[in-house]
PDB file of C-alpha atoms and ligand atoms in Angstrom:
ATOM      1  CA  UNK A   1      14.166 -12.652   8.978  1.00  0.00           C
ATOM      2  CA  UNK A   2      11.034 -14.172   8.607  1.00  0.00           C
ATOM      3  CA  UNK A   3       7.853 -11.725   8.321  1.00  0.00           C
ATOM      4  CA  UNK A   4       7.512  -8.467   6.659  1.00  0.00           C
ATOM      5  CA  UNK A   5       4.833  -5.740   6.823  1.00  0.00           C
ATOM      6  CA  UNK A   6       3.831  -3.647   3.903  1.00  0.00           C
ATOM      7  CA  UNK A   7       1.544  -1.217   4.896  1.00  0.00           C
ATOM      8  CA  UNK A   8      -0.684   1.374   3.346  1.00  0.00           C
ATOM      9  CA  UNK A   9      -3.831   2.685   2.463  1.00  0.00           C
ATOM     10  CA  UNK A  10      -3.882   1.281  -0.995  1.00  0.00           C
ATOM     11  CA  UNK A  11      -7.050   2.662  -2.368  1.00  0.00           C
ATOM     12  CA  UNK A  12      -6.676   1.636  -5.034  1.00  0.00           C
ATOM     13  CA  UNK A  13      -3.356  -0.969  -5.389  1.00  0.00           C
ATOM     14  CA  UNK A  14      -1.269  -0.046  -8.500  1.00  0.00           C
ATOM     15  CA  UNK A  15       1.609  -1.662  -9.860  1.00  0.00           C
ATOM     16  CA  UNK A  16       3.896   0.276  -7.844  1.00  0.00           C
ATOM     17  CA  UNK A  17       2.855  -1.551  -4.782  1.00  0.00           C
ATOM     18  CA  UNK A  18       2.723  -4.753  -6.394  1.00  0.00           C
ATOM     19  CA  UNK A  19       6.021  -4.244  -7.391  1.00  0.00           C
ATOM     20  CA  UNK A  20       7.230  -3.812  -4.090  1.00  0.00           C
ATOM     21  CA  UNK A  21       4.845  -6.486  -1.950  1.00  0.00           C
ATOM     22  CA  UNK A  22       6.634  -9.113  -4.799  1.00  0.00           C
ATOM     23  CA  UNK A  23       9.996  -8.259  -4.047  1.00  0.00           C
ATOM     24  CA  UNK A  24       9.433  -8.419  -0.185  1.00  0.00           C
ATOM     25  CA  UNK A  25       7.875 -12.128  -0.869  1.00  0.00           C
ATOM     26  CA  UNK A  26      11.174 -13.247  -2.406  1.00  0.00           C
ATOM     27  CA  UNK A  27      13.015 -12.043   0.453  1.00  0.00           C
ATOM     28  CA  UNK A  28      10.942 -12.523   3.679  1.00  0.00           C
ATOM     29  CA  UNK A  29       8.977 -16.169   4.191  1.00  0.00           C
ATOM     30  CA  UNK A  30       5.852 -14.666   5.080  1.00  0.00           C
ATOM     31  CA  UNK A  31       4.672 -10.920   3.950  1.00  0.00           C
ATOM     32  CA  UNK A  32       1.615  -9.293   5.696  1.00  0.00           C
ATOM     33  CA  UNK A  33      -0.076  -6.446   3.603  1.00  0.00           C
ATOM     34  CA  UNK A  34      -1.714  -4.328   6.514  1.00  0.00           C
ATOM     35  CA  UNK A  35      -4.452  -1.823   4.835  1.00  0.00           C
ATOM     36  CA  UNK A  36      -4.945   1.216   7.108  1.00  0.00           C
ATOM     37  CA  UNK A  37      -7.774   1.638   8.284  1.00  0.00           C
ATOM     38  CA  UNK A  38      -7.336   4.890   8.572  1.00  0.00           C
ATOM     39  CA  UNK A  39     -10.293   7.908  10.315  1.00  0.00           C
ATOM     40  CA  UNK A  40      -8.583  10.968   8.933  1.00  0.00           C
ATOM     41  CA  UNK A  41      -8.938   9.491   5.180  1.00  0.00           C
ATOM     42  CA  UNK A  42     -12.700  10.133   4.723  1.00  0.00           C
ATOM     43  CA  UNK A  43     -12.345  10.632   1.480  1.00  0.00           C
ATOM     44  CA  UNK A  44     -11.199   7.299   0.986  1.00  0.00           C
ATOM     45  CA  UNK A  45     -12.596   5.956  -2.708  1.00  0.00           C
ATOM     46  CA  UNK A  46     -12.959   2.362  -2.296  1.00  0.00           C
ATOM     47  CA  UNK A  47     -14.079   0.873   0.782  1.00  0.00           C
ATOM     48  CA  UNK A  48     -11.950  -0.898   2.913  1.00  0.00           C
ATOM     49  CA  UNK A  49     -13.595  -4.685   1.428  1.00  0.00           C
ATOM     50  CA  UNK A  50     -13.398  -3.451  -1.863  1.00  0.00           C
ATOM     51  CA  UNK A  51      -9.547  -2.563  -1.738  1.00  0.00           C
ATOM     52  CA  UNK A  52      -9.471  -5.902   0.111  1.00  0.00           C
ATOM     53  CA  UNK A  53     -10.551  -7.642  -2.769  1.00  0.00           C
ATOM     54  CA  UNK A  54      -8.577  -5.883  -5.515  1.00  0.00           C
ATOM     55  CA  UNK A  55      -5.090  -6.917  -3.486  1.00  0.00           C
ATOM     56  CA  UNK A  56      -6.743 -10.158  -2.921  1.00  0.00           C
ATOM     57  CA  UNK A  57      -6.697 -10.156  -6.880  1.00  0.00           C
ATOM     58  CA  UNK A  58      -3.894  -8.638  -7.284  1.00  0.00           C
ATOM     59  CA  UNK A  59      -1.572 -10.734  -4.856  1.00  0.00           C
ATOM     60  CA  UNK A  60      -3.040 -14.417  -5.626  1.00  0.00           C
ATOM     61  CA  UNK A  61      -0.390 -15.469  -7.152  1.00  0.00           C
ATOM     62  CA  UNK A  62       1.672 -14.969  -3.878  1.00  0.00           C
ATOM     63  CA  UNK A  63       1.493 -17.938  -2.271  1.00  0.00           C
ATOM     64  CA  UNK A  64       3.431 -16.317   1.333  1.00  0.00           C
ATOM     65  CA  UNK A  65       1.237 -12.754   1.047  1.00  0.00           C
ATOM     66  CA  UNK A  66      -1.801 -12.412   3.297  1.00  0.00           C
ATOM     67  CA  UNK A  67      -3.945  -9.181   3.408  1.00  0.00           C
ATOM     68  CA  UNK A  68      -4.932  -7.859   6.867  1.00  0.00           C
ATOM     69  CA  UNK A  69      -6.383  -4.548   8.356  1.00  0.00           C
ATOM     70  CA  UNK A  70      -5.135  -2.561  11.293  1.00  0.00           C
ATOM     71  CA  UNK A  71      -5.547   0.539  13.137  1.00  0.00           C
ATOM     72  CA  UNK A  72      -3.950   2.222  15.536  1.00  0.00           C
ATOM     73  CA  UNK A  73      -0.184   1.745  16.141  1.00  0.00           C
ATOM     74  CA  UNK A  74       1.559  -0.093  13.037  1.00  0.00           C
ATOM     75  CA  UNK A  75       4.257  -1.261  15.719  1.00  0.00           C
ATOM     76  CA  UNK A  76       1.844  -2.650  17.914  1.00  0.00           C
ATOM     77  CA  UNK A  77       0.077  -4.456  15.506  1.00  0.00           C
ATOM     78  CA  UNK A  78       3.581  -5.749  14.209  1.00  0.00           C
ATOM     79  CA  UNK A  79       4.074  -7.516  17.652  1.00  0.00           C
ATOM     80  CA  UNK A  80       0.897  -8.517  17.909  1.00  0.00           C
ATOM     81  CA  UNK A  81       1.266 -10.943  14.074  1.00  0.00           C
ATOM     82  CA  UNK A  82       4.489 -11.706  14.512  1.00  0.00           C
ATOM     83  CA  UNK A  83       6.226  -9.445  11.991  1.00  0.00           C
ATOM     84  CA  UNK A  84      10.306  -8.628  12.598  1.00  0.00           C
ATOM     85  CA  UNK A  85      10.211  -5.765   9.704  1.00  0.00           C
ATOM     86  CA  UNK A  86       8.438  -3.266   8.097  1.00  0.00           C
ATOM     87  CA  UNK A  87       9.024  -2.714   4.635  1.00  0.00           C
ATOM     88  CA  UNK A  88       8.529   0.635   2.528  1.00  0.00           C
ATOM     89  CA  UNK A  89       8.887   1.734  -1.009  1.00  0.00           C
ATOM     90  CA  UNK A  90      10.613   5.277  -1.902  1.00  0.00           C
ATOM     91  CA  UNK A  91      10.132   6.641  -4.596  1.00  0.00           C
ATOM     92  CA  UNK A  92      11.617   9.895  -4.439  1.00  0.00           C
ATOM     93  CA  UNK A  93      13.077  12.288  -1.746  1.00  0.00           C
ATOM     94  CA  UNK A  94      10.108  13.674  -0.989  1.00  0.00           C
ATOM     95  CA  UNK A  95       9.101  10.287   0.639  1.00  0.00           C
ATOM     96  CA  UNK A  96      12.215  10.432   2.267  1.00  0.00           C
ATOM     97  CA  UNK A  97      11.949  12.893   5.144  1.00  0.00           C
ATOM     98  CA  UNK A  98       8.544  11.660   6.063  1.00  0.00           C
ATOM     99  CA  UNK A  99       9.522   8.128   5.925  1.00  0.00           C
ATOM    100  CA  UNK A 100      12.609   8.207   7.930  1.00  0.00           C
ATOM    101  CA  UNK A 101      11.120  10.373  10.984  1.00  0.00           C
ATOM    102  CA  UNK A 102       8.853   7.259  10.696  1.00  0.00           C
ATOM    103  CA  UNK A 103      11.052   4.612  10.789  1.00  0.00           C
ATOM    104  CA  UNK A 104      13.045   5.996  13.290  1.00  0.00           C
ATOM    105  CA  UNK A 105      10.010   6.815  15.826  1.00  0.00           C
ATOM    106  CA  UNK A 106       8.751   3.400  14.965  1.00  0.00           C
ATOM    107  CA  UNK A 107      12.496   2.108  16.321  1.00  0.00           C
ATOM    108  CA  UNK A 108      12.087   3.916  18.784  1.00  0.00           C
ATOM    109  CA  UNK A 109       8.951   2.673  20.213  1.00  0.00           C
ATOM    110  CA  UNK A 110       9.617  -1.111  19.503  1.00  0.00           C
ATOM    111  CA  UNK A 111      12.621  -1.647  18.303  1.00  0.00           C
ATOM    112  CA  UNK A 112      11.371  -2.755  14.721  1.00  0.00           C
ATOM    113  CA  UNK A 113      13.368  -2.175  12.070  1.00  0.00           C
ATOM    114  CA  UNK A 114      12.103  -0.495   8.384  1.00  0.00           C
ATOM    115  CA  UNK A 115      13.285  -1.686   4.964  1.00  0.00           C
ATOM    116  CA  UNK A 116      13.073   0.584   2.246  1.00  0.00           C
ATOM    117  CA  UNK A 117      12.966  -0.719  -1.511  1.00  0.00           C
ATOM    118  CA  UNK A 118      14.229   1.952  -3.989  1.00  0.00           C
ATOM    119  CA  UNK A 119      10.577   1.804  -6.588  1.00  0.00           C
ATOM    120  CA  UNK A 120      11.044   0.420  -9.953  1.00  0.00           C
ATOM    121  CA  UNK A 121      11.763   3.619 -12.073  1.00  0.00           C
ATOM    122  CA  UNK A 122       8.901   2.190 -14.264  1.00  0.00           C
ATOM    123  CA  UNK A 123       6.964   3.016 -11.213  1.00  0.00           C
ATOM    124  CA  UNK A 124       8.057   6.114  -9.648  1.00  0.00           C
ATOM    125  CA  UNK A 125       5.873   8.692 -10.957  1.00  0.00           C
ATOM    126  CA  UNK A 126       2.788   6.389  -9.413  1.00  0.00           C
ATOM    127  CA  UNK A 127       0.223   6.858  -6.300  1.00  0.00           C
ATOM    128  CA  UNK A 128      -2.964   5.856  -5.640  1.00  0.00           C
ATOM    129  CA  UNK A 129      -4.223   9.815  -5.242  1.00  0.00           C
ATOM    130  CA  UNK A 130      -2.756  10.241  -8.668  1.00  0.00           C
ATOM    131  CA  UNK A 131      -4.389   7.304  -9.942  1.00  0.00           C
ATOM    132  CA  UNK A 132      -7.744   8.170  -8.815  1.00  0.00           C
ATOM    133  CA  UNK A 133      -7.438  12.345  -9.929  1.00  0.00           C
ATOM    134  CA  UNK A 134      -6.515  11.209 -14.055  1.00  0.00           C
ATOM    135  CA  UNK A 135      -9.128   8.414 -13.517  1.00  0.00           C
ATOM    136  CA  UNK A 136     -11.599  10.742 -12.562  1.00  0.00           C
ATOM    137  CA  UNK A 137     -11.667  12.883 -14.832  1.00  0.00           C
ATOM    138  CA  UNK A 138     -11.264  10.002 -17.773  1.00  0.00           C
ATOM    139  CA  UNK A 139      -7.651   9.650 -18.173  1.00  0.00           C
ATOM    140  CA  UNK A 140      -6.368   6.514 -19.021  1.00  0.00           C
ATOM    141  CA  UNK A 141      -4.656   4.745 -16.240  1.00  0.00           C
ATOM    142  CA  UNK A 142      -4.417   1.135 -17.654  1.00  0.00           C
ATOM    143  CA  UNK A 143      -0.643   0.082 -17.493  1.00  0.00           C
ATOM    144  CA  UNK A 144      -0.513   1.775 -13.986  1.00  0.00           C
ATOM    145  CA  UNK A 145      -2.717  -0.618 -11.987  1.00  0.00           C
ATOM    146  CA  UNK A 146      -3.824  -4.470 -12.735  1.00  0.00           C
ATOM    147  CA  UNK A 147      -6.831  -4.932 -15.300  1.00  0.00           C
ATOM    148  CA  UNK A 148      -9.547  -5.598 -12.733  1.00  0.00           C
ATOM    149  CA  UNK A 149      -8.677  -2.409 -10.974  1.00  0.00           C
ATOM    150  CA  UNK A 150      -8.733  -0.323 -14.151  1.00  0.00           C
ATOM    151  CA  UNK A 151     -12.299  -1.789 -14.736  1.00  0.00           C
ATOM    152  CA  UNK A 152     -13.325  -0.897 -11.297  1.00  0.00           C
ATOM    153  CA  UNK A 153     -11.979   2.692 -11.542  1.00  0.00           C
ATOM    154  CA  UNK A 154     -13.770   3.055 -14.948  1.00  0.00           C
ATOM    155  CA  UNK A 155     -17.277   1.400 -13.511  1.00  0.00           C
ATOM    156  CA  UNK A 156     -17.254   4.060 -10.405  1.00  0.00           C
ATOM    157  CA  UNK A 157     -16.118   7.465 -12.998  1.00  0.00           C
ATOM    158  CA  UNK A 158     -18.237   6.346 -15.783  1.00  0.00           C
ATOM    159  CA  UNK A 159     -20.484   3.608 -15.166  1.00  0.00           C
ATOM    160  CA  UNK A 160     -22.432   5.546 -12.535  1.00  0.00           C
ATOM    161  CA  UNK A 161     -22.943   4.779  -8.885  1.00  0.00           C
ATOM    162  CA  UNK A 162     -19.532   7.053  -7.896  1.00  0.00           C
ATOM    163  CA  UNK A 163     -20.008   8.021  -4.449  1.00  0.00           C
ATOM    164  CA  UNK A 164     -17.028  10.572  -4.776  1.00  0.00           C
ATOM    165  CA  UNK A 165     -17.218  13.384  -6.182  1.00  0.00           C
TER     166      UNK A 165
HETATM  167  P1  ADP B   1       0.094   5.912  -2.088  1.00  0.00           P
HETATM  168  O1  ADP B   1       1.206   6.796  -1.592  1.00  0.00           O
HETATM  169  O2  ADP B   1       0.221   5.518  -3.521  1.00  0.00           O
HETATM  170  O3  ADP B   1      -1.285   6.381  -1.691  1.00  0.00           O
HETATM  171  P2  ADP B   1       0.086   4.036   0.061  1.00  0.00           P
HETATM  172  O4  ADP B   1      -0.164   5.044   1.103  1.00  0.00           O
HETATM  173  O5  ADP B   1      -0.904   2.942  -0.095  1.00  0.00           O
HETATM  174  O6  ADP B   1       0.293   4.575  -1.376  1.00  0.00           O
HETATM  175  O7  ADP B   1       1.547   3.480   0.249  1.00  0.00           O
HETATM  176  C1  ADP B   1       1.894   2.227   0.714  1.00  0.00           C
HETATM  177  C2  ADP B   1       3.353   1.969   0.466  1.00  0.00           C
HETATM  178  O8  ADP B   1       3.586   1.761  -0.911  1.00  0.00           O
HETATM  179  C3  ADP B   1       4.307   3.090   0.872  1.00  0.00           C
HETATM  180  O9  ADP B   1       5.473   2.489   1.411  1.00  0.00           O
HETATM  181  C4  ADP B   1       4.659   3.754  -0.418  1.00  0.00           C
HETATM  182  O10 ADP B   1       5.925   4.350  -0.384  1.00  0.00           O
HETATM  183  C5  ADP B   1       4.650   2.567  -1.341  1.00  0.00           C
HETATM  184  N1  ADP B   1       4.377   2.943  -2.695  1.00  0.00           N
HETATM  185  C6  ADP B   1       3.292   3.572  -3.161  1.00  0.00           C
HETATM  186  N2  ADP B   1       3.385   3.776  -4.493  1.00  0.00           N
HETATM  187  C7  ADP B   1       4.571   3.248  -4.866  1.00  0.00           C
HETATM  188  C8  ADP B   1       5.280   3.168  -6.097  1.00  0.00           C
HETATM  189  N3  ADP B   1       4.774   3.696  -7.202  1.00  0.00           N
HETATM  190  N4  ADP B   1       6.480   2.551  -6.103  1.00  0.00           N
HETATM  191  C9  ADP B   1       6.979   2.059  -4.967  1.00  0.00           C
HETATM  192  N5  ADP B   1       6.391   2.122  -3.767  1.00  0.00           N
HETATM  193  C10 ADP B   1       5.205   2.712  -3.715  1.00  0.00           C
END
């Protein structure tokens, strides 16, 4: 096994990914972290450069991590970088149903195989549109995602210039 997708919209990256995109790099050589780029998400908070640069952050002390976008078929871009294996996190069954129909249609199409990582339980109350509904309306969220993103969150809900409402 040598290259492992993680992918998701990650807007913003909290330590529940991070969690998981650290434990792939100790087990697969190389680990792509594929941010959708995704239509239906308008309401997307941070733009697809800006999450770019908080995993940047996030991951540089990964030496075998790079950060890439896609769109389309997740399979398809899989071939098309080389990667033998998707990896997801679960963090409770309601991930479950979702995520299986997924990584069986996704064997189905190329034959790609999905590994799931059971979340730290430190972690399994976290996602991103949790993250950004408390930080939005000025909960703290510090502990749940890395410094520089908690500054980020805080300049866009407090330091003016939010361009979600
Ligand atoms: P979210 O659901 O937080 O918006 P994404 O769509 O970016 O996150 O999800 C990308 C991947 O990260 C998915 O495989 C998801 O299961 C996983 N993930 C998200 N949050 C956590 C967490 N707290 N612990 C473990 N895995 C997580």
């Amino acid at each position: 096994m040598a290259t492992a997708l993680c992918p998701g919209s990650f807007d913003p990256v909290t330590l529940g990914h991070i969690d998981i995109i650290e434990r792939s790099a100790r087990h697969f050589e190389r680990v792509i972290v594929a941010v959708i780029r995704n239509p239906q998400k308008t309401q997307s908070l941070f733009t697809l450069e800006e999450r770019q640069e908080m995993l940047a952050e996030a991951l540089a002390h990964l030496g075998n991590v790079e950060i890439a976008f896609f769109k389309g078929l997740l399979v398809e871009f899989a071939r098309d970088n080389g990667a033998d294996a998707i990896v997801k996190g679960l963090r409770a069954v309601s991930d479950f149903d979702y995520e299986l129909q997924m990584a069986q249609m996704n064997q189905r199409l190329t034959g790609i195989d999905t590994f799931f990582l059971s979340t730290s339980p430190l972690y399994s109350f976290l996602s991103s549109s949790l993250v950004r509904e408390v930080a939005r309306f000025g909960g703290d969220v510090s502990g749940m995602v890395p410094g520089h993103v908690n500054q980020r969150l805080l300049a866009r809900f407090t330091g003016g210039g939010g361009e979600d409402s």
